[in-house]
Amino acid sequence: MKEKIGWGFIGAGGITNRFIKGLVQVPDAYLAAVASRTEEKAKAFAETHGGKAYTSYEEVITDKNVDVVYVATPHSLHMEHTLLALDLGKPVLCEKPMAPNAEQVRKMVSKSRDKGIYLMEAMWTRFFPAIKKVREWLDEGEIGKVHHVTADFGFAAKENPASRLFNPELAGGSLLDVGVYTVSFASMVFGKKPNRITSVADMASTGVDACMGCTLGYEGGGIASLFSAINVRTPQEARIVGEKGYIVIPKFWSPSKAYLYKDGLLVEEFCDNKLVGGGFQYEIAAVQDDLRAGRLENELMPLDETIAIAETMDVIRAQWGLVYPFEK
């Protein structure tokens, strides 16, 4: 692996503008190329952040300076673009959710394993120092056996049928956009798939979920209460309740702080005073560490867990009867 790792972006939308702020915080990373179907968009992004601009995704993948591809297109296109990159021999970091359904995720994982090429779902939350501290508290038994997890992530967007958030053709809806954070968080804490799932949703006029709530039950005990929304802002907080105490994580999806309570009293606080660039640098550094070590997946966000999370979301979505047009 080269001294500096070159990244190629597929997509030049809002998420890549945030991702690049993290990329520049990683000393041995740089933007080698970016592709967008809109030439002006690709050129503007490259002029601002560096790298070559392309309108062809294949060209950005095959660029000799691109060592790893970041897929940041709408959910419904993740599989197509990830498979293209893997077929052309490039490692991939694919934005969350990996794909709209488990069937597509399994195809992506299968391709990665058949080709022996790195793949990871970009669940950046896992790599924040605050989340690593939370895992440390859990591993050390600070709160004992976990009985309950709550997590919510909602923001208020104006209903617009053309927006990717509300467009069923682009796999819109709150579950896939931000609910995935809550489902992934519960999966991280309990370390397994739920064996009982109950969910409800309020649907937008376009037919996707404007907000949804679900309860997940786990074998051996444990309940997760999750909520996501694209029509209302929520506290965006997670709590983990155990038999000996509880943990509170404000803005759990990109946290800088975490609090440990016992007997109702705050006993330890973690604060990441060095957080700059939004936090994407943590997952970027993790991917680069994996590539330099020759690993094919990441231990904090393993591919089998990505499949399990997608399967859980399939069950949740099926309970409201939401089937995307490309799934029919």
CSV table of C-alpha atoms in Angstrom, one decimal, residues 10-249:
chain,number,residue,atom,x,y,z
A,10,ILE,CA,-18.9,7.9,-6.4
A,11,GLY,CA,-21.3,10.8,-5.8
A,12,ALA,CA,-20.8,14.4,-5.0
A,13,GLY,CA,-23.8,15.2,-3.0
A,14,GLY,CA,-24.4,16.4,0.6
A,15,ILE,CA,-22.8,13.5,2.4
A,16,THR,CA,-19.5,13.7,0.4
A,17,ASN,CA,-19.2,17.4,1.4
A,18,ARG,CA,-19.3,16.2,5.0
A,19,PHE,CA,-17.1,13.2,4.4
A,20,ILE,CA,-14.3,15.3,2.8
A,21,LYS,CA,-14.0,17.3,6.0
A,22,GLY,CA,-13.0,14.1,7.8
A,23,LEU,CA,-10.7,13.0,5.0
A,24,VAL,CA,-8.5,16.1,5.2
A,25,GLN,CA,-8.0,15.3,8.9
A,26,VAL,CA,-6.3,11.9,8.0
A,27,PRO,CA,-2.7,12.6,7.2
A,28,ASP,CA,-2.2,9.7,4.9
A,29,ALA,CA,-5.4,10.1,2.9
A,30,TYR,CA,-6.3,12.3,0.0
A,31,LEU,CA,-9.1,12.7,-2.6
A,32,ALA,CA,-7.8,11.3,-5.9
A,33,ALA,CA,-11.0,11.5,-7.9
A,34,VAL,CA,-14.7,12.2,-7.8
A,35,ALA,CA,-17.5,11.3,-10.1
A,36,SER,CA,-21.0,12.7,-10.5
A,37,ARG,CA,-23.6,12.2,-13.3
A,38,THR,CA,-23.7,16.0,-13.4
A,39,GLU,CA,-20.4,17.3,-14.9
A,40,GLU,CA,-20.7,20.7,-13.3
A,41,LYS,CA,-21.1,19.1,-9.9
A,42,ALA,CA,-18.1,16.9,-10.3
A,43,LYS,CA,-15.9,19.8,-11.5
A,44,ALA,CA,-17.1,22.1,-8.7
A,45,PHE,CA,-16.3,19.4,-6.1
A,46,ALA,CA,-12.8,18.7,-7.5
A,47,GLU,CA,-12.0,22.4,-7.8
A,48,THR,CA,-12.9,22.9,-4.2
A,49,HIS,CA,-11.3,19.7,-2.7
A,50,GLY,CA,-8.8,18.5,-5.3
A,51,GLY,CA,-8.7,15.3,-7.4
A,52,LYS,CA,-9.8,14.6,-10.9
A,53,ALA,CA,-13.5,15.1,-11.9
A,54,TYR,CA,-15.3,12.4,-13.9
A,55,THR,CA,-18.9,11.9,-15.1
A,56,SER,CA,-18.3,8.2,-15.5
A,57,TYR,CA,-18.2,6.0,-12.3
A,58,GLU,CA,-16.1,3.4,-14.1
A,59,GLU,CA,-13.5,6.0,-14.8
A,60,VAL,CA,-13.2,7.1,-11.2
A,61,ILE,CA,-12.9,3.5,-10.1
A,62,THR,CA,-10.2,2.6,-12.6
A,63,ASP,CA,-8.2,5.8,-12.0
A,64,LYS,CA,-4.7,4.6,-11.2
A,65,ASN,CA,-4.5,6.9,-8.1
A,66,VAL,CA,-7.7,5.6,-6.5
A,67,ASP,CA,-6.9,2.9,-3.9
A,68,VAL,CA,-10.4,2.7,-2.3
A,69,VAL,CA,-13.9,3.8,-3.4
A,70,TYR,CA,-16.4,5.6,-1.3
A,71,VAL,CA,-20.0,4.9,-2.6
A,72,ALA,CA,-22.2,7.8,-1.7
A,73,THR,CA,-25.1,7.6,-4.1
A,74,PRO,CA,-28.8,7.1,-3.1
A,75,HIS,CA,-29.6,3.9,-1.3
A,76,SER,CA,-31.2,2.3,-4.3
A,77,LEU,CA,-28.0,2.5,-6.3
A,78,HIS,CA,-25.6,1.2,-3.6
A,79,MET,CA,-25.5,-2.3,-4.8
A,80,GLU,CA,-25.0,-1.4,-8.5
A,81,HIS,CA,-22.1,0.9,-7.7
A,82,THR,CA,-20.5,-1.3,-5.1
A,83,LEU,CA,-20.5,-4.4,-7.4
A,84,LEU,CA,-19.0,-2.3,-10.2
A,85,ALA,CA,-16.1,-1.2,-7.9
A,86,LEU,CA,-15.6,-4.7,-6.6
A,87,ASP,CA,-15.7,-6.2,-10.2
A,88,LEU,CA,-13.0,-3.7,-11.2
A,89,GLY,CA,-10.9,-4.7,-8.2
A,90,LYS,CA,-11.2,-1.8,-5.8
A,91,PRO,CA,-12.0,-1.9,-2.1
A,92,VAL,CA,-15.2,-0.2,-1.1
A,93,LEU,CA,-16.6,1.8,1.8
A,94,CYS,CA,-20.4,2.0,1.1
A,95,GLU,CA,-22.6,4.5,2.8
A,96,LYS,CA,-25.2,3.2,5.2
A,97,PRO,CA,-27.5,1.5,4.7
A,98,MET,CA,-25.4,-0.9,2.7
A,99,ALA,CA,-28.5,-1.5,0.5
A,100,PRO,CA,-32.3,-1.2,0.8
A,101,ASN,CA,-32.7,-4.9,1.6
A,102,ALA,CA,-30.9,-8.0,2.8
A,103,GLU,CA,-31.0,-9.7,-0.5
A,104,GLN,CA,-28.9,-7.0,-2.1
A,105,VAL,CA,-26.6,-6.8,0.9
A,106,ARG,CA,-25.9,-10.5,0.7
A,107,LYS,CA,-25.0,-10.2,-3.0
A,108,MET,CA,-22.6,-7.4,-2.2
A,109,VAL,CA,-21.0,-9.4,0.6
A,110,SER,CA,-20.8,-12.5,-1.5
A,111,LYS,CA,-19.0,-10.5,-4.3
A,112,SER,CA,-16.5,-9.1,-1.8
A,113,ARG,CA,-15.7,-12.5,-0.4
A,114,ASP,CA,-15.6,-14.2,-3.8
A,115,LYS,CA,-13.2,-11.6,-5.1
A,116,GLY,CA,-11.2,-11.3,-1.8
A,117,ILE,CA,-11.7,-7.5,-1.9
A,118,TYR,CA,-12.4,-5.3,1.1
A,119,LEU,CA,-16.0,-4.1,1.8
A,120,MET,CA,-17.5,-2.2,4.7
A,121,GLU,CA,-20.7,-0.4,5.5
A,122,ALA,CA,-20.0,3.2,6.4
A,123,MET,CA,-21.6,3.1,9.9
A,124,TRP,CA,-19.3,5.8,11.1
A,125,THR,CA,-20.8,5.9,14.6
A,126,ARG,CA,-18.9,2.7,15.6
A,127,PHE,CA,-15.6,4.5,15.3
A,128,PHE,CA,-16.1,7.6,17.4
A,129,PRO,CA,-14.0,7.6,20.6
A,130,ALA,CA,-17.2,8.1,22.7
A,131,ILE,CA,-18.7,4.9,21.3
A,132,LYS,CA,-15.4,3.0,21.9
A,133,LYS,CA,-15.6,4.3,25.6
A,134,VAL,CA,-19.2,3.0,25.8
A,135,ARG,CA,-18.1,-0.4,24.5
A,136,GLU,CA,-15.4,-0.4,27.1
A,137,TRP,CA,-17.8,0.3,29.9
A,138,LEU,CA,-20.1,-2.5,28.7
A,139,ASP,CA,-17.2,-5.0,28.3
A,140,GLU,CA,-16.0,-4.2,31.8
A,141,GLY,CA,-19.5,-4.8,33.2
A,142,GLU,CA,-19.9,-1.3,34.6
A,143,ILE,CA,-23.7,-1.5,34.2
A,144,GLY,CA,-24.1,-5.2,34.4
A,145,LYS,CA,-26.5,-7.1,32.2
A,146,VAL,CA,-28.2,-4.8,29.7
A,147,HIS,CA,-32.0,-4.9,29.9
A,148,HIS,CA,-33.1,-2.0,27.8
A,149,VAL,CA,-31.8,0.2,25.0
A,150,THR,CA,-33.5,3.3,23.6
A,151,ALA,CA,-32.4,5.3,20.6
A,152,ASP,CA,-34.1,7.9,18.5
A,153,PHE,CA,-33.0,9.8,15.4
A,154,GLY,CA,-35.4,12.3,13.8
A,155,PHE,CA,-35.1,15.5,11.9
A,156,ALA,CA,-37.8,17.7,10.3
A,157,ALA,CA,-37.7,17.8,6.5
A,158,LYS,CA,-40.4,19.3,4.3
A,159,GLU,CA,-42.3,16.6,2.4
A,160,ASN,CA,-41.1,16.8,-1.2
A,161,PRO,CA,-41.8,13.9,-3.6
A,162,ALA,CA,-38.7,14.7,-5.6
A,163,SER,CA,-36.4,14.5,-2.5
A,164,ARG,CA,-34.5,11.3,-2.0
A,165,LEU,CA,-35.9,11.2,1.5
A,166,PHE,CA,-39.5,10.9,0.3
A,167,ASN,CA,-39.0,9.2,-3.0
A,168,PRO,CA,-39.8,5.4,-3.0
A,169,GLU,CA,-37.8,5.0,-6.2
A,170,LEU,CA,-34.7,6.0,-4.3
A,171,ALA,CA,-35.6,3.8,-1.2
A,172,GLY,CA,-36.7,6.8,0.8
A,173,GLY,CA,-38.2,6.9,4.3
A,174,SER,CA,-37.0,7.3,7.8
A,175,LEU,CA,-36.0,3.7,8.5
A,176,LEU,CA,-33.3,3.5,5.8
A,177,ASP,CA,-32.1,7.0,6.2
A,178,VAL,CA,-31.7,7.4,9.9
A,179,GLY,CA,-33.5,4.4,11.5
A,180,VAL,CA,-30.6,2.3,10.5
A,181,TYR,CA,-28.5,4.1,13.1
A,182,THR,CA,-30.9,3.0,15.9
A,183,VAL,CA,-31.1,-0.6,14.7
A,184,SER,CA,-27.3,-0.8,14.3
A,185,PHE,CA,-26.8,0.7,17.8
A,186,ALA,CA,-29.1,-1.9,19.3
A,187,SER,CA,-27.2,-4.6,17.4
A,188,MET,CA,-23.9,-3.3,18.7
A,189,VAL,CA,-25.1,-3.4,22.3
A,190,PHE,CA,-26.8,-6.7,22.3
A,191,GLY,CA,-24.4,-8.4,19.9
A,192,LYS,CA,-27.1,-10.5,18.1
A,193,LYS,CA,-30.2,-10.3,16.0
A,194,PRO,CA,-33.6,-9.8,17.8
A,195,ASN,CA,-35.9,-12.8,17.9
A,196,ARG,CA,-39.1,-10.6,18.3
A,197,ILE,CA,-39.9,-7.5,16.3
A,198,THR,CA,-42.9,-5.3,16.5
A,199,SER,CA,-43.2,-2.0,14.6
A,200,VAL,CA,-45.5,0.7,13.4
A,201,ALA,CA,-45.1,3.7,11.0
A,202,ASP,CA,-46.8,6.8,9.9
A,203,MET,CA,-46.6,7.0,6.1
A,204,ALA,CA,-45.9,10.1,4.0
A,205,SER,CA,-48.1,10.8,1.0
A,206,THR,CA,-45.4,9.3,-1.2
A,207,GLY,CA,-45.8,5.9,0.5
A,208,VAL,CA,-42.6,5.9,2.5
A,209,ASP,CA,-42.3,6.0,6.3
A,210,ALA,CA,-42.3,9.6,7.6
A,211,CYS,CA,-41.6,8.2,11.0
A,212,MET,CA,-41.5,4.7,12.6
A,213,GLY,CA,-41.2,3.1,16.0
A,214,CYS,CA,-40.2,-0.5,16.7
A,215,THR,CA,-39.5,-2.7,19.7
A,216,LEU,CA,-36.9,-5.5,19.4
A,217,GLY,CA,-36.7,-8.4,21.8
A,218,TYR,CA,-33.7,-10.6,22.3
A,219,GLU,CA,-33.2,-14.2,23.4
A,220,GLY,CA,-32.0,-14.3,27.0
A,221,GLY,CA,-33.6,-11.0,27.8
A,222,GLY,CA,-33.2,-7.5,26.6
A,223,ILE,CA,-35.5,-5.0,24.8
A,224,ALA,CA,-34.7,-2.2,22.4
A,225,SER,CA,-37.1,0.7,21.8
A,226,LEU,CA,-36.3,2.6,18.7
A,227,PHE,CA,-37.7,5.6,16.8
A,228,SER,CA,-36.8,7.4,13.6
A,229,ALA,CA,-38.3,10.3,11.7
A,230,ILE,CA,-37.8,12.6,8.7
A,231,ASN,CA,-40.8,14.7,9.6
A,232,VAL,CA,-40.0,15.7,13.2
A,233,ARG,CA,-36.9,16.5,15.2
A,234,THR,CA,-36.1,14.3,18.2
A,235,PRO,CA,-33.5,14.5,21.0
A,236,GLN,CA,-31.2,12.1,19.0
A,237,GLU,CA,-30.2,10.4,22.2
A,238,ALA,CA,-29.4,6.8,23.2
A,239,ARG,CA,-29.6,5.2,26.6
A,240,ILE,CA,-28.4,1.8,27.7
A,241,VAL,CA,-30.0,0.5,30.9
A,242,GLY,CA,-28.3,-2.3,32.9
A,243,GLU,CA,-28.9,-3.9,36.2
A,244,LYS,CA,-26.1,-1.8,37.9
A,245,GLY,CA,-26.5,1.5,36.1
A,246,TYR,CA,-27.1,3.2,32.8
A,247,ILE,CA,-25.3,5.1,30.0
A,248,VAL,CA,-26.5,8.2,28.3
A,249,ILE,CA,-25.1,9.2,24.9
